[in-house]
PDB file of C-alpha atoms in Angstrom:
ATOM      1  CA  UNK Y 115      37.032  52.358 -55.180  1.00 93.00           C
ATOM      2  CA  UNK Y 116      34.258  50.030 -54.627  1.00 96.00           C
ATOM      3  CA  UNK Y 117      34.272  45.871 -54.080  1.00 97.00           C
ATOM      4  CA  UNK Y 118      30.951  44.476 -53.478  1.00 97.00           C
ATOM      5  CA  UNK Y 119      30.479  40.941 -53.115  1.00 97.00           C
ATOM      6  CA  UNK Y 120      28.227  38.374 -53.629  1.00 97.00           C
ATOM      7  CA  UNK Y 121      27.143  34.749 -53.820  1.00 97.00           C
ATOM      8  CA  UNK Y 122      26.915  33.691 -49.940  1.00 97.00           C
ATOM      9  CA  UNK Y 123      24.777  32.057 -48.215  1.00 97.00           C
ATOM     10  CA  UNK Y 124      23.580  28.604 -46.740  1.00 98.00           C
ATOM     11  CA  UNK Y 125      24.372  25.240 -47.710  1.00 98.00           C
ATOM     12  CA  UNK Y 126      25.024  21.938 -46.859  1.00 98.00           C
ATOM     13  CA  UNK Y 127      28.383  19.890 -46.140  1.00 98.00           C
ATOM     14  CA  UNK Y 128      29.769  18.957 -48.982  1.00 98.00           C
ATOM     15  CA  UNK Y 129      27.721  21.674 -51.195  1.00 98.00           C
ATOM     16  CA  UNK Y 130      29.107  24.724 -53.546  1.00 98.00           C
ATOM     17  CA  UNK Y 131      29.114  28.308 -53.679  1.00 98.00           C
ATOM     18  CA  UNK Y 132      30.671  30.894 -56.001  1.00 98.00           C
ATOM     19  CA  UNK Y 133      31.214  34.756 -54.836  1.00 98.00           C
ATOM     20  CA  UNK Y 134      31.753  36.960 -56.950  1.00 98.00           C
ATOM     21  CA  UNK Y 135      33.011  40.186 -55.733  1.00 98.00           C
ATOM     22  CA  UNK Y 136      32.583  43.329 -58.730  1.00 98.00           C
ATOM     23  CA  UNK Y 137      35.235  45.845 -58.621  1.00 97.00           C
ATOM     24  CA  UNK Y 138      34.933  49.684 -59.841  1.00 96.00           C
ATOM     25  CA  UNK Y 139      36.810  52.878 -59.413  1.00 95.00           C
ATOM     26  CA  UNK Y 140      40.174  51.455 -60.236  1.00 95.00           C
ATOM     27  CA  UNK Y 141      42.025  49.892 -63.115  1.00 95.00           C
ATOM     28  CA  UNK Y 142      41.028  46.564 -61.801  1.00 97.00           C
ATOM     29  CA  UNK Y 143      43.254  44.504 -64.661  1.00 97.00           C
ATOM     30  CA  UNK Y 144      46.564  46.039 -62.883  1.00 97.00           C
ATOM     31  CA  UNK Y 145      46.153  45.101 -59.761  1.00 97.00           C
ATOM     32  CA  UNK Y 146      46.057  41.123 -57.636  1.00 98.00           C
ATOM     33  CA  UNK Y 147      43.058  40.197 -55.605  1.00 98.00           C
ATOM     34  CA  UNK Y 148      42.338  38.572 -53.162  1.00 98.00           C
ATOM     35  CA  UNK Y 149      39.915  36.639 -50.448  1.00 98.00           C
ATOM     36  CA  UNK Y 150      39.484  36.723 -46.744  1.00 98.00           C
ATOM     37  CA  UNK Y 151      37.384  35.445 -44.264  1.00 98.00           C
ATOM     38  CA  UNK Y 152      36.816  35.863 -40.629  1.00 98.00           C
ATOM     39  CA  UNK Y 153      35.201  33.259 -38.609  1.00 96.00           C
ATOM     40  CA  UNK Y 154      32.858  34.288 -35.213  1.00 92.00           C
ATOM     41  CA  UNK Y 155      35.547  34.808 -32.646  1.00 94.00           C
ATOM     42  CA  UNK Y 156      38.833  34.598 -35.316  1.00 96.00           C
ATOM     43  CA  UNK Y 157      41.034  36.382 -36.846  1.00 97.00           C
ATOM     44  CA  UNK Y 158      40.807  37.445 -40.656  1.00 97.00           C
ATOM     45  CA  UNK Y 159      42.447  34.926 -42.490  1.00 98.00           C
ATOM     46  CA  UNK Y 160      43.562  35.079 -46.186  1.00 98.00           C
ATOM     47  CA  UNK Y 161      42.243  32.275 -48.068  1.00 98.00           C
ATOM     48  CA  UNK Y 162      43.128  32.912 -51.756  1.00 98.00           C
ATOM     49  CA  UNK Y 163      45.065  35.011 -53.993  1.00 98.00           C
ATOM     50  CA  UNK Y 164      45.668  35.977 -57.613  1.00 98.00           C
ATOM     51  CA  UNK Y 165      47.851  38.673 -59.619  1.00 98.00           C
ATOM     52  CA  UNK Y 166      46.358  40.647 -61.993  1.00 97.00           C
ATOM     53  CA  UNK Y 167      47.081  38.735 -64.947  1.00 96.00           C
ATOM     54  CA  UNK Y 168      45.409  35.538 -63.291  1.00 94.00           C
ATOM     55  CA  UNK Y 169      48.783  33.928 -64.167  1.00 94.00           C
ATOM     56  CA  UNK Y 170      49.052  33.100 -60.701  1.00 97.00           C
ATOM     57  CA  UNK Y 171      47.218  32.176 -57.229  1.00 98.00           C
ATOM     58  CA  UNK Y 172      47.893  30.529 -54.224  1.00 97.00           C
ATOM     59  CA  UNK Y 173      45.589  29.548 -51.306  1.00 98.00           C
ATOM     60  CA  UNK Y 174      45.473  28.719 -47.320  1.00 98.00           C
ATOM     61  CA  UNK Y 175      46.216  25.012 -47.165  1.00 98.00           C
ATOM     62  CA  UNK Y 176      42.923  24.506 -45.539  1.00 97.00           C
ATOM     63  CA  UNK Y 177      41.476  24.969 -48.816  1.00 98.00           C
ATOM     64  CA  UNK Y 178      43.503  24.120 -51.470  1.00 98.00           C
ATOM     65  CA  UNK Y 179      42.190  21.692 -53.817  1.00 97.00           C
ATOM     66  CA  UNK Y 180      38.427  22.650 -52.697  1.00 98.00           C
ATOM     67  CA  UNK Y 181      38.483  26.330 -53.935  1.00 98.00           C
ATOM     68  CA  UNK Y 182      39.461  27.948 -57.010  1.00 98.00           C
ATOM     69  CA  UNK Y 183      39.941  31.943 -57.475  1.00 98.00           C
ATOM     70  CA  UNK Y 184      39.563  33.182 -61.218  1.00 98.00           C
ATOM     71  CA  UNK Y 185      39.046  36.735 -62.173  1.00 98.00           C
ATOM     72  CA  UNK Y 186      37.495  38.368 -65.583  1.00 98.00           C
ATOM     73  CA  UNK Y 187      39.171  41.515 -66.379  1.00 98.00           C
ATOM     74  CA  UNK Y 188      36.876  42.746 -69.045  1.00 97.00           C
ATOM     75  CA  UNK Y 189      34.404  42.188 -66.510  1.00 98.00           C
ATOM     76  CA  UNK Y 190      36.182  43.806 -63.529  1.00 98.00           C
ATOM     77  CA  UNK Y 191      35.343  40.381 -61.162  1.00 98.00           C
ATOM     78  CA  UNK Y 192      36.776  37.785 -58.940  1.00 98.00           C
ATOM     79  CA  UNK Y 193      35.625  34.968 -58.396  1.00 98.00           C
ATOM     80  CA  UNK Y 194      35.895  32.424 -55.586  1.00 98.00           C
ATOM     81  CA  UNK Y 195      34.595  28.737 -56.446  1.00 98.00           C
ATOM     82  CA  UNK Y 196      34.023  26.614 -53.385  1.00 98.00           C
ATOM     83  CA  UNK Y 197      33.569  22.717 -53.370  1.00 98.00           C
ATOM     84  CA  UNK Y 198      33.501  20.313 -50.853  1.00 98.00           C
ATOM     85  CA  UNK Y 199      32.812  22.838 -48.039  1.00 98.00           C
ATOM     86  CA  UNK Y 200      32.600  21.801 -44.624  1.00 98.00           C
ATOM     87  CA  UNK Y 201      31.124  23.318 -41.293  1.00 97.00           C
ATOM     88  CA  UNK Y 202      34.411  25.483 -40.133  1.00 96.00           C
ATOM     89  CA  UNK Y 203      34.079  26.970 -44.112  1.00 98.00           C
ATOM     90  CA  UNK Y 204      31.859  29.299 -42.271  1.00 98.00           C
ATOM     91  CA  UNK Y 205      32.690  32.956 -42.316  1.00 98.00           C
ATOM     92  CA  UNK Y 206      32.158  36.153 -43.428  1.00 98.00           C
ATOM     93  CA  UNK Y 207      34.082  36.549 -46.861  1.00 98.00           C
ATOM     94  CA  UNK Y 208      35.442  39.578 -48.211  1.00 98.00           C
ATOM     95  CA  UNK Y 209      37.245  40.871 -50.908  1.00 97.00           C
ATOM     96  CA  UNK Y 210      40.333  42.775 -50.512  1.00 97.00           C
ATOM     97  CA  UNK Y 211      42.583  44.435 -52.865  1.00 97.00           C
ATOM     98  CA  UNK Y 212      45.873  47.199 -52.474  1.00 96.00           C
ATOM     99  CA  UNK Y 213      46.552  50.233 -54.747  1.00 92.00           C
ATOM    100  CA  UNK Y 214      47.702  53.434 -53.077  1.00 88.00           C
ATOM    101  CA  UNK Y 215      46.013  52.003 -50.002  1.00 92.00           C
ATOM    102  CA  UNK Y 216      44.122  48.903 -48.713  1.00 94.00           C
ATOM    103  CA  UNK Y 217      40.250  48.380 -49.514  1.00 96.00           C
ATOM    104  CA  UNK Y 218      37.641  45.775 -48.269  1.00 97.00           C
ATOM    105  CA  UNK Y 219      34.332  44.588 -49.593  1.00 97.00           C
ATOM    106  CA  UNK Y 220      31.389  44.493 -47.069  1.00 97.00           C
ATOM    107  CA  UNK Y 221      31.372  40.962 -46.750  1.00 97.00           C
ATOM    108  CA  UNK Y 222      29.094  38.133 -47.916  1.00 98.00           C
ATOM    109  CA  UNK Y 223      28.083  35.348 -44.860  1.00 98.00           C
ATOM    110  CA  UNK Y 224      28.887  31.813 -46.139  1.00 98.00           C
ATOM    111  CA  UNK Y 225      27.371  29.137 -43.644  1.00 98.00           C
ATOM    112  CA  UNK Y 226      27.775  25.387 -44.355  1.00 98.00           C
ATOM    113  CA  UNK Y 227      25.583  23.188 -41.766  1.00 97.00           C
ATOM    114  CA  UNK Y 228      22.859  20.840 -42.490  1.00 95.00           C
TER     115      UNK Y 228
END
């Protein structure tokens, strides 16, 4: 099983990112996804989640109604869109999923500071 993300990076209050994270080695359209991040000095905190279907997600209500999670299961992706970021958006964001056990992406750095 592999999740590599992508998409981080810098930008400015109020700015937009998307991740993507790209999932292989598992039958990706069966199983829910979600997002975590981990701040310098936090704990890892979930910030989004959706079943496999994509009939369903819910988020940390420090960013609900800012980001959106999708996913494309004929292209074996989830997506994270992020709007109206702010400076204490920053974190390391990973991608996490559960099948017979627990996997992580690497992380992608998201910084938001002008």
């Amino acid at each position: 099983v592999q999740l590599v993300e992508s998409g981080g990076g810098l930008v400015q209050p109020g700015g937009s990112l998307r991740l993507s994270c790209a999932a292989s080695g598992f039958p990706f359209s069966r199983y829910a996804m979600s997002w975590y991040r981990q701040a310098p000095g936090k704990e890892r905190e979930l910030v989004a989640h959706i079943t496999s279907t994509g009939g369903s997600t819910n988020y940390a209500e420090s960013v609900k109604g800012r980001f959106t999670i999708s996913r494309d299961n004929a292209k074996n992706t989830v997506y994270l869109q992020m709007n109206s970021l702010k400076p204490e958006d920053t974190a390391v964001y990973y991608c996490y999923t559960i099948t017979l056990r627990v996997y992580w992406g690497q992380g992608t750095q998201v910084t938001v500071s002008s």
